[in-house]
Amino acid sequence: MRLHWAIAILIISLLCVGLLMGYLPNGGSLKSAVYNWHKTLGLLVLVLSLFRLYWRLTHKLPAQVGGVKAWEEKLAGAVHWFFYGFMIVMPFVGWGISSTSRYPSRLFNAIPLPRLPILSSVENRKEVHHFFEETHEILAYIAIALIVLHVVAAIKHQLGGKAVLARMIPAMKKDDS
Ligand code: HEM
Ligand code: HEM
């Protein structure tokens, strides 16, 4: 649960900052600081998500909430697995953008971020850079759509009397029981 909320807050912030940071004025230290922090927190998502995936695969799930339709459960399962994939692939794609950029990247706005070894001497740097940029953007829009669906579904079920949201927010559980 803690990992779910920490990662969710980080991802929602990164999506907002990512979509806005391109509009910051060029050349200033603010823009490079925001980009560097975007990269740092994006890589933190990667580390937390690898741990979360390990946790998910090595622990038993709590029993399903009753009364949820079979197709809703299937769709929720598919969206959840997309999220697990996204939480790991998205940071690597971002790292791919940085690894093929002319600009240096700094973790915590201080420590040089190494390039991904597989991309350190890529021939057609510009094309590969563009490919990663496009993929990062498309994945972001797909994720935004699915996060909206995920949140609407959680609220809808909660309001419909199925304690789905309360499973993720222990404080709500007390009220329910
Ligand atoms: C889950 C983690 C991440 C999320 C949700 C995320 C989200 C975003 C979004 C929404 C954009 C704007 C896309 C656009 O409009 O073109 C963006 C841009 C960018 N991201 Fe990320 N990002 C993540 C991780 C990373 C990581 C780990 C790095 C690098 C190490 C990174 C590097 C970049 C760069 C360099 C840009 C600017 C691309 C451009 O100028 O077109 N991102 N990110
Ligand atoms: C970027 C944002 C988010 C991501 C990536 C995300 C990801 C996930 C994933 C992967 C699961 C499945 C856990 C599992 O069964 O393995 C899950 C469950 C859940 N999420 Fe999110 N989530 C996000 C945001 C939110 C938000 C904002 C809410 C609040 C409405 C929420 C509510 C829930 C609930 C209630 C469940 C439990 C469903 C159940 O018990 O089967 N999530 N989330």
PDB file of C-alpha atoms and ligand atoms in Angstrom:
ATOM      1  CA  MET A   1       0.000   0.000   0.000  1.00  0.00           C
ATOM      2  CA  ARG A   2       2.776   2.436   0.960  1.00  0.00           C
ATOM      3  CA  LEU A   3       4.593   1.682  -2.271  1.00  0.00           C
ATOM      4  CA  HIS A   4       1.355   2.086  -4.271  1.00  0.00           C
ATOM      5  CA  TRP A   5       0.803   5.588  -2.916  1.00  0.00           C
ATOM      6  CA  ALA A   6       4.458   6.681  -3.038  1.00  0.00           C
ATOM      7  CA  ILE A   7       4.763   5.564  -6.669  1.00  0.00           C
ATOM      8  CA  ALA A   8       1.347   7.007  -7.613  1.00  0.00           C
ATOM      9  CA  ILE A   9       2.249  10.453  -6.199  1.00  0.00           C
ATOM     10  CA  LEU A  10       5.648  10.378  -7.917  1.00  0.00           C
ATOM     11  CA  ILE A  11       4.183   9.324 -11.289  1.00  0.00           C
ATOM     12  CA  ILE A  12       1.357  11.886 -11.227  1.00  0.00           C
ATOM     13  CA  SER A  13       3.886  14.639 -10.325  1.00  0.00           C
ATOM     14  CA  LEU A  14       6.304  13.480 -13.044  1.00  0.00           C
ATOM     15  CA  LEU A  15       3.522  13.466 -15.648  1.00  0.00           C
ATOM     16  CA  CYS A  16       2.527  17.048 -14.724  1.00  0.00           C
ATOM     17  CA  VAL A  17       6.108  18.357 -14.503  1.00  0.00           C
ATOM     18  CA  GLY A  18       7.129  16.452 -17.647  1.00  0.00           C
ATOM     19  CA  LEU A  19       4.347  18.031 -19.700  1.00  0.00           C
ATOM     20  CA  LEU A  20       5.137  21.541 -18.400  1.00  0.00           C
ATOM     21  CA  MET A  21       8.931  21.644 -18.094  1.00  0.00           C
ATOM     22  CA  GLY A  22       9.470  22.118 -21.847  1.00  0.00           C
ATOM     23  CA  TYR A  23       7.833  25.566 -21.539  1.00  0.00           C
ATOM     24  CA  LEU A  24      10.446  26.879 -19.069  1.00  0.00           C
ATOM     25  CA  PRO A  25      12.718  29.549 -20.576  1.00  0.00           C
ATOM     26  CA  ASN A  26      15.821  28.106 -22.253  1.00  0.00           C
ATOM     27  CA  GLY A  27      19.309  28.694 -20.930  1.00  0.00           C
ATOM     28  CA  GLY A  28      18.493  29.322 -17.255  1.00  0.00           C
ATOM     29  CA  SER A  29      19.633  27.101 -14.409  1.00  0.00           C
ATOM     30  CA  LEU A  30      15.965  26.552 -13.401  1.00  0.00           C
ATOM     31  CA  LYS A  31      15.203  24.544 -16.551  1.00  0.00           C
ATOM     32  CA  SER A  32      18.201  22.232 -16.164  1.00  0.00           C
ATOM     33  CA  ALA A  33      17.432  21.796 -12.431  1.00  0.00           C
ATOM     34  CA  VAL A  34      13.808  20.821 -13.175  1.00  0.00           C
ATOM     35  CA  TYR A  35      14.929  18.380 -15.898  1.00  0.00           C
ATOM     36  CA  ASN A  36      17.549  16.880 -13.563  1.00  0.00           C
ATOM     37  CA  TRP A  37      15.010  16.422 -10.762  1.00  0.00           C
ATOM     38  CA  HIS A  38      12.525  14.909 -13.246  1.00  0.00           C
ATOM     39  CA  LYS A  39      15.194  12.367 -14.187  1.00  0.00           C
ATOM     40  CA  THR A  40      16.183  11.692 -10.569  1.00  0.00           C
ATOM     41  CA  LEU A  41      12.613  11.111  -9.373  1.00  0.00           C
ATOM     42  CA  GLY A  42      11.864   9.104 -12.536  1.00  0.00           C
ATOM     43  CA  LEU A  43      14.733   6.769 -11.668  1.00  0.00           C
ATOM     44  CA  LEU A  44      13.458   6.579  -8.088  1.00  0.00           C
ATOM     45  CA  VAL A  45      10.155   5.307  -9.569  1.00  0.00           C
ATOM     46  CA  LEU A  46      12.188   2.603 -11.355  1.00  0.00           C
ATOM     47  CA  VAL A  47      13.889   1.456  -8.136  1.00  0.00           C
ATOM     48  CA  LEU A  48      10.654   1.471  -6.096  1.00  0.00           C
ATOM     49  CA  SER A  49       8.752  -0.281  -8.897  1.00  0.00           C
ATOM     50  CA  LEU A  50      11.284  -3.099  -9.237  1.00  0.00           C
ATOM     51  CA  PHE A  51      10.900  -3.657  -5.500  1.00  0.00           C
ATOM     52  CA  ARG A  52       7.106  -3.446  -5.809  1.00  0.00           C
ATOM     53  CA  LEU A  53       7.027  -5.973  -8.642  1.00  0.00           C
ATOM     54  CA  TYR A  54       9.239  -8.327  -6.616  1.00  0.00           C
ATOM     55  CA  TRP A  55       6.854  -7.896  -3.640  1.00  0.00           C
ATOM     56  CA  ARG A  56       3.800  -8.517  -5.846  1.00  0.00           C
ATOM     57  CA  LEU A  57       5.281 -11.715  -7.298  1.00  0.00           C
ATOM     58  CA  THR A  58       6.394 -13.121  -3.942  1.00  0.00           C
ATOM     59  CA  HIS A  59       3.298 -12.338  -1.832  1.00  0.00           C
ATOM     60  CA  LYS A  60      -0.265 -13.627  -1.931  1.00  0.00           C
ATOM     61  CA  LEU A  61      -2.944 -11.106  -2.903  1.00  0.00           C
ATOM     62  CA  PRO A  62      -5.724 -10.395  -0.412  1.00  0.00           C
ATOM     63  CA  ALA A  63      -9.037 -12.024  -1.430  1.00  0.00           C
ATOM     64  CA  GLN A  64     -10.974 -10.214  -4.176  1.00  0.00           C
ATOM     65  CA  VAL A  65     -13.816  -7.893  -3.201  1.00  0.00           C
ATOM     66  CA  GLY A  66     -17.132  -9.659  -3.854  1.00  0.00           C
ATOM     67  CA  GLY A  67     -19.689  -8.367  -6.354  1.00  0.00           C
ATOM     68  CA  VAL A  68     -17.265  -7.078  -8.996  1.00  0.00           C
ATOM     69  CA  LYS A  69     -18.254  -8.278 -12.508  1.00  0.00           C
ATOM     70  CA  ALA A  70     -15.899 -10.739 -14.230  1.00  0.00           C
ATOM     71  CA  TRP A  71     -15.146  -8.359 -17.148  1.00  0.00           C
ATOM     72  CA  GLU A  72     -14.394  -5.543 -14.685  1.00  0.00           C
ATOM     73  CA  GLU A  73     -11.945  -7.766 -12.830  1.00  0.00           C
ATOM     74  CA  LYS A  74     -10.268  -8.760 -16.127  1.00  0.00           C
ATOM     75  CA  LEU A  75     -10.003  -5.139 -17.264  1.00  0.00           C
ATOM     76  CA  ALA A  76      -8.660  -4.055 -13.865  1.00  0.00           C
ATOM     77  CA  GLY A  77      -6.089  -6.864 -14.008  1.00  0.00           C
ATOM     78  CA  ALA A  78      -4.981  -5.787 -17.505  1.00  0.00           C
ATOM     79  CA  VAL A  79      -4.685  -2.133 -16.428  1.00  0.00           C
ATOM     80  CA  HIS A  80      -2.705  -3.111 -13.316  1.00  0.00           C
ATOM     81  CA  TRP A  81      -0.237  -5.138 -15.404  1.00  0.00           C
ATOM     82  CA  PHE A  82       0.067  -2.240 -17.853  1.00  0.00           C
ATOM     83  CA  PHE A  83       0.946  -0.058 -14.828  1.00  0.00           C
ATOM     84  CA  TYR A  84       3.630  -2.478 -13.651  1.00  0.00           C
ATOM     85  CA  GLY A  85       5.114  -2.473 -17.176  1.00  0.00           C
ATOM     86  CA  PHE A  86       4.807   1.316 -17.439  1.00  0.00           C
ATOM     87  CA  MET A  87       6.474   1.907 -14.051  1.00  0.00           C
ATOM     88  CA  ILE A  88       9.556   0.042 -15.296  1.00  0.00           C
ATOM     89  CA  VAL A  89       9.628   0.796 -19.055  1.00  0.00           C
ATOM     90  CA  MET A  90       8.868   4.545 -18.778  1.00  0.00           C
ATOM     91  CA  PRO A  91      11.985   5.392 -16.695  1.00  0.00           C
ATOM     92  CA  PHE A  92      14.177   3.344 -19.081  1.00  0.00           C
ATOM     93  CA  VAL A  93      12.717   5.209 -22.078  1.00  0.00           C
ATOM     94  CA  GLY A  94      13.427   8.513 -20.264  1.00  0.00           C
ATOM     95  CA  TRP A  95      16.955   7.300 -19.569  1.00  0.00           C
ATOM     96  CA  GLY A  96      17.166   6.492 -23.285  1.00  0.00           C
ATOM     97  CA  ILE A  97      16.310  10.153 -24.091  1.00  0.00           C
ATOM     98  CA  SER A  98      19.033  11.373 -21.712  1.00  0.00           C
ATOM     99  CA  SER A  99      21.565   8.820 -22.953  1.00  0.00           C
ATOM    100  CA  THR A 100      21.226  10.088 -26.547  1.00  0.00           C
ATOM    101  CA  SER A 101      21.048  13.801 -25.649  1.00  0.00           C
ATOM    102  CA  ARG A 102      23.755  16.389 -26.275  1.00  0.00           C
ATOM    103  CA  TYR A 103      23.162  17.726 -22.769  1.00  0.00           C
ATOM    104  CA  PRO A 104      24.560  16.192 -19.574  1.00  0.00           C
ATOM    105  CA  SER A 105      22.182  14.846 -16.902  1.00  0.00           C
ATOM    106  CA  ARG A 106      22.798  15.124 -13.200  1.00  0.00           C
ATOM    107  CA  LEU A 107      21.144  13.065 -10.469  1.00  0.00           C
ATOM    108  CA  PHE A 108      19.992  15.340  -7.616  1.00  0.00           C
ATOM    109  CA  ASN A 109      21.138  18.149  -9.950  1.00  0.00           C
ATOM    110  CA  ALA A 110      24.726  17.244  -8.906  1.00  0.00           C
ATOM    111  CA  ILE A 111      26.015  13.716  -9.710  1.00  0.00           C
ATOM    112  CA  PRO A 112      26.576  12.927 -13.427  1.00  0.00           C
ATOM    113  CA  LEU A 113      24.062  10.326 -14.672  1.00  0.00           C
ATOM    114  CA  PRO A 114      25.865   7.702 -16.796  1.00  0.00           C
ATOM    115  CA  ARG A 115      24.463   6.925 -20.242  1.00  0.00           C
ATOM    116  CA  LEU A 116      22.762   3.542 -20.671  1.00  0.00           C
ATOM    117  CA  PRO A 117      25.727   1.346 -21.797  1.00  0.00           C
ATOM    118  CA  ILE A 118      23.729  -0.019 -24.758  1.00  0.00           C
ATOM    119  CA  LEU A 119      23.295   3.553 -26.077  1.00  0.00           C
ATOM    120  CA  SER A 120      26.706   5.012 -25.232  1.00  0.00           C
ATOM    121  CA  SER A 121      28.071   4.762 -28.780  1.00  0.00           C
ATOM    122  CA  VAL A 122      24.892   4.615 -30.885  1.00  0.00           C
ATOM    123  CA  GLU A 123      25.408   5.611 -34.579  1.00  0.00           C
ATOM    124  CA  ASN A 124      22.185   7.447 -35.498  1.00  0.00           C
ATOM    125  CA  ARG A 125      21.952   9.328 -32.196  1.00  0.00           C
ATOM    126  CA  LYS A 126      19.389  11.906 -33.395  1.00  0.00           C
ATOM    127  CA  GLU A 127      16.898   9.351 -34.735  1.00  0.00           C
ATOM    128  CA  VAL A 128      17.197   7.160 -31.653  1.00  0.00           C
ATOM    129  CA  HIS A 129      16.775  10.241 -29.419  1.00  0.00           C
ATOM    130  CA  HIS A 130      13.647  11.231 -31.333  1.00  0.00           C
ATOM    131  CA  PHE A 131      12.272   7.678 -31.085  1.00  0.00           C
ATOM    132  CA  PHE A 132      12.687   7.662 -27.286  1.00  0.00           C
ATOM    133  CA  GLU A 133      11.112  11.135 -27.000  1.00  0.00           C
ATOM    134  CA  GLU A 134       8.067  10.056 -29.016  1.00  0.00           C
ATOM    135  CA  THR A 135       7.713   6.794 -27.076  1.00  0.00           C
ATOM    136  CA  HIS A 136       8.028   8.638 -23.714  1.00  0.00           C
ATOM    137  CA  GLU A 137       5.278  11.050 -24.785  1.00  0.00           C
ATOM    138  CA  ILE A 138       2.897   8.390 -26.190  1.00  0.00           C
ATOM    139  CA  LEU A 139       3.324   6.211 -23.067  1.00  0.00           C
ATOM    140  CA  ALA A 140       2.593   9.288 -20.915  1.00  0.00           C
ATOM    141  CA  TYR A 141      -0.738   9.924 -22.686  1.00  0.00           C
ATOM    142  CA  ILE A 142      -1.767   6.252 -22.509  1.00  0.00           C
ATOM    143  CA  ALA A 143      -0.896   6.226 -18.789  1.00  0.00           C
ATOM    144  CA  ILE A 144      -2.911   9.414 -18.140  1.00  0.00           C
ATOM    145  CA  ALA A 145      -5.981   7.846 -19.801  1.00  0.00           C
ATOM    146  CA  LEU A 146      -5.605   4.621 -17.803  1.00  0.00           C
ATOM    147  CA  ILE A 147      -4.965   6.461 -14.507  1.00  0.00           C
ATOM    148  CA  VAL A 148      -8.247   8.342 -15.055  1.00  0.00           C
ATOM    149  CA  LEU A 149     -10.012   5.023 -15.730  1.00  0.00           C
ATOM    150  CA  HIS A 150      -8.338   3.431 -12.665  1.00  0.00           C
ATOM    151  CA  VAL A 151      -9.368   6.296 -10.354  1.00  0.00           C
ATOM    152  CA  VAL A 152     -12.932   6.512 -11.729  1.00  0.00           C
ATOM    153  CA  ALA A 153     -13.335   2.717 -11.353  1.00  0.00           C
ATOM    154  CA  ALA A 154     -12.020   2.770  -7.752  1.00  0.00           C
ATOM    155  CA  ILE A 155     -14.396   5.597  -6.783  1.00  0.00           C
ATOM    156  CA  LYS A 156     -17.338   4.060  -8.667  1.00  0.00           C
ATOM    157  CA  HIS A 157     -16.928   0.718  -6.883  1.00  0.00           C
ATOM    158  CA  GLN A 158     -16.461   2.390  -3.517  1.00  0.00           C
ATOM    159  CA  LEU A 159     -19.628   4.448  -4.004  1.00  0.00           C
ATOM    160  CA  GLY A 160     -21.429   1.312  -5.233  1.00  0.00           C
ATOM    161  CA  GLY A 161     -20.811  -0.333  -1.848  1.00  0.00           C
ATOM    162  CA  LYS A 162     -17.725  -2.415  -2.751  1.00  0.00           C
ATOM    163  CA  ALA A 163     -14.870  -1.481  -0.450  1.00  0.00           C
ATOM    164  CA  VAL A 164     -12.264  -1.342  -3.265  1.00  0.00           C
ATOM    165  CA  LEU A 165     -10.788   2.046  -2.357  1.00  0.00           C
ATOM    166  CA  ALA A 166     -10.854   1.204   1.352  1.00  0.00           C
ATOM    167  CA  ARG A 167      -8.516  -1.749   0.603  1.00  0.00           C
ATOM    168  CA  MET A 168      -5.890   0.781  -0.384  1.00  0.00           C
ATOM    169  CA  ILE A 169      -6.686   3.361   2.333  1.00  0.00           C
ATOM    170  CA  PRO A 170      -6.721   1.658   5.751  1.00  0.00           C
ATOM    171  CA  ALA A 171      -8.255   4.731   7.430  1.00  0.00           C
ATOM    172  CA  MET A 172     -11.379   4.211   5.287  1.00  0.00           C
ATOM    173  CA  LYS A 173     -11.588   0.540   6.252  1.00  0.00           C
ATOM    174  CA  LYS A 174     -12.382   1.355   9.880  1.00  0.00           C
ATOM    175  CA  ASP A 175     -15.377   3.447   8.828  1.00  0.00           C
ATOM    176  CA  ASP A 176     -16.615   0.600   6.670  1.00  0.00           C
ATOM    177  CA  SER A 177     -16.476  -2.230   9.182  1.00  0.00           C
TER     178      SER A 177
HETATM  179  C1  HEM B   1       7.707   7.038 -14.439  1.00  0.00           C
HETATM  180  C2  HEM B   1       8.623   7.947 -14.684  1.00  0.00           C
HETATM  181  C3  HEM B   1       8.476   9.090 -15.649  1.00  0.00           C
HETATM  182  C4  HEM B   1       7.350   9.753 -16.062  1.00  0.00           C
HETATM  183  C5  HEM B   1       5.905   9.510 -15.658  1.00  0.00           C
HETATM  184  C6  HEM B   1       7.795  10.768 -17.013  1.00  0.00           C
HETATM  185  C7  HEM B   1       6.948  11.653 -17.671  1.00  0.00           C
HETATM  186  C8  HEM B   1       7.345  12.556 -18.644  1.00  0.00           C
HETATM  187  C9  HEM B   1       6.470  13.373 -19.442  1.00  0.00           C
HETATM  188  C10 HEM B   1       4.952  13.402 -19.351  1.00  0.00           C
HETATM  189  C11 HEM B   1       7.239  14.112 -20.281  1.00  0.00           C
HETATM  190  C12 HEM B   1       6.768  15.103 -21.347  1.00  0.00           C
HETATM  191  C13 HEM B   1       6.665  14.373 -22.686  1.00  0.00           C
HETATM  192  C14 HEM B   1       6.465  15.306 -23.846  1.00  0.00           C
HETATM  193  O1  HEM B   1       5.526  16.101 -23.813  1.00  0.00           O
HETATM  194  O2  HEM B   1       7.280  15.241 -24.784  1.00  0.00           O
HETATM  195  C15 HEM B   1       8.618  13.788 -20.009  1.00  0.00           C
HETATM  196  C16 HEM B   1       9.687  14.343 -20.663  1.00  0.00           C
HETATM  197  C17 HEM B   1      10.999  13.982 -20.412  1.00  0.00           C
HETATM  198  N1  HEM B   1      11.442  13.022 -19.555  1.00  0.00           N
HETATM  199 FE1  HEM B   1      10.297  11.870 -18.355  1.00  0.00          FE
HETATM  200  N2  HEM B   1       9.147  10.689 -17.150  1.00  0.00           N
HETATM  201  C18 HEM B   1       9.615   9.687 -16.330  1.00  0.00           C
HETATM  202  C19 HEM B   1      10.919   9.279 -16.169  1.00  0.00           C
HETATM  203  C20 HEM B   1      12.012   9.865 -16.776  1.00  0.00           C
HETATM  204  C21 HEM B   1      13.395   9.473 -16.557  1.00  0.00           C
HETATM  205  C22 HEM B   1      13.877   8.374 -15.609  1.00  0.00           C
HETATM  206  C23 HEM B   1      14.164  10.282 -17.349  1.00  0.00           C
HETATM  207  C24 HEM B   1      15.658  10.310 -17.540  1.00  0.00           C
HETATM  208  C25 HEM B   1      16.542   9.652 -16.825  1.00  0.00           C
HETATM  209  C26 HEM B   1      13.255  11.180 -18.060  1.00  0.00           C
HETATM  210  C27 HEM B   1      13.660  12.143 -18.959  1.00  0.00           C
HETATM  211  C28 HEM B   1      12.823  12.979 -19.635  1.00  0.00           C
HETATM  212  C29 HEM B   1      13.292  13.977 -20.591  1.00  0.00           C
HETATM  213  C30 HEM B   1      14.751  14.267 -20.973  1.00  0.00           C
HETATM  214  C31 HEM B   1      12.141  14.609 -21.076  1.00  0.00           C
HETATM  215  C32 HEM B   1      12.068  15.731 -22.107  1.00  0.00           C
HETATM  216  C33 HEM B   1      11.834  15.130 -23.471  1.00  0.00           C
HETATM  217  C34 HEM B   1      11.676  16.162 -24.537  1.00  0.00           C
HETATM  218  O3  HEM B   1      12.296  17.218 -24.452  1.00  0.00           O
HETATM  219  O4  HEM B   1      10.913  15.885 -25.491  1.00  0.00           O
HETATM  220  N3  HEM B   1      11.957  10.894 -17.690  1.00  0.00           N
HETATM  221  N4  HEM B   1       8.657  12.827 -19.018  1.00  0.00           N
HETATM  222  C1  HEM B   2       0.059   6.758 -11.262  1.00  0.00           C
HETATM  223  C2  HEM B   2      -0.878   6.403 -10.511  1.00  0.00           C
HETATM  224  C3  HEM B   2      -1.232   4.988 -10.131  1.00  0.00           C
HETATM  225  C4  HEM B   2      -0.664   3.792 -10.478  1.00  0.00           C
HETATM  226  C5  HEM B   2       0.526   3.562 -11.396  1.00  0.00           C
HETATM  227  C6  HEM B   2      -1.418   2.742  -9.817  1.00  0.00           C
HETATM  228  C7  HEM B   2      -1.157   1.384  -9.928  1.00  0.00           C
HETATM  229  C8  HEM B   2      -1.882   0.392  -9.318  1.00  0.00           C
HETATM  230  C9  HEM B   2      -1.626  -1.019  -9.443  1.00  0.00           C
HETATM  231  C10 HEM B   2      -0.514  -1.646 -10.278  1.00  0.00           C
HETATM  232  C11 HEM B   2      -2.526  -1.672  -8.692  1.00  0.00           C
HETATM  233  C12 HEM B   2      -2.682  -3.197  -8.559  1.00  0.00           C
HETATM  234  C13 HEM B   2      -2.138  -3.743  -7.304  1.00  0.00           C
HETATM  235  C14 HEM B   2      -2.106  -5.254  -7.453  1.00  0.00           C
HETATM  236  O1  HEM B   2      -3.140  -5.895  -7.335  1.00  0.00           O
HETATM  237  O2  HEM B   2      -1.016  -5.761  -7.738  1.00  0.00           O
HETATM  238  C15 HEM B   2      -3.381  -0.685  -8.082  1.00  0.00           C
HETATM  239  C16 HEM B   2      -4.423  -0.945  -7.223  1.00  0.00           C
HETATM  240  C17 HEM B   2      -5.278   0.021  -6.726  1.00  0.00           C
HETATM  241  N1  HEM B   2      -5.206   1.384  -6.943  1.00  0.00           N
HETATM  242 FE1  HEM B   2      -3.828   2.351  -7.999  1.00  0.00          FE
HETATM  243  N2  HEM B   2      -2.422   3.320  -9.093  1.00  0.00           N
HETATM  244  C18 HEM B   2      -2.336   4.694  -9.255  1.00  0.00           C
HETATM  245  C19 HEM B   2      -3.131   5.654  -8.700  1.00  0.00           C
HETATM  246  C20 HEM B   2      -4.229   5.408  -7.928  1.00  0.00           C
HETATM  247  C21 HEM B   2      -5.111   6.421  -7.381  1.00  0.00           C
HETATM  248  C22 HEM B   2      -4.947   7.940  -7.562  1.00  0.00           C
HETATM  249  C23 HEM B   2      -6.086   5.763  -6.712  1.00  0.00           C
HETATM  250  C24 HEM B   2      -7.235   6.400  -5.963  1.00  0.00           C
HETATM  251  C25 HEM B   2      -8.406   6.495  -6.385  1.00  0.00           C
HETATM  252  C26 HEM B   2      -5.814   4.336  -6.795  1.00  0.00           C
HETATM  253  C27 HEM B   2      -6.549   3.320  -6.228  1.00  0.00           C
HETATM  254  C28 HEM B   2      -6.259   1.983  -6.268  1.00  0.00           C
HETATM  255  C29 HEM B   2      -7.021   0.959  -5.586  1.00  0.00           C
HETATM  256  C30 HEM B   2      -8.261   1.182  -4.733  1.00  0.00           C
HETATM  257  C31 HEM B   2      -6.410  -0.266  -5.885  1.00  0.00           C
HETATM  258  C32 HEM B   2      -6.806  -1.662  -5.313  1.00  0.00           C
HETATM  259  C33 HEM B   2      -7.687  -2.402  -6.218  1.00  0.00           C
HETATM  260  C34 HEM B   2      -7.955  -3.772  -5.603  1.00  0.00           C
HETATM  261  O3  HEM B   2      -8.075  -3.881  -4.404  1.00  0.00           O
HETATM  262  O4  HEM B   2      -8.010  -4.730  -6.372  1.00  0.00           O
HETATM  263  N3  HEM B   2      -4.676   4.153  -7.561  1.00  0.00           N
HETATM  264  N4  HEM B   2      -2.962   0.573  -8.488  1.00  0.00           N
END
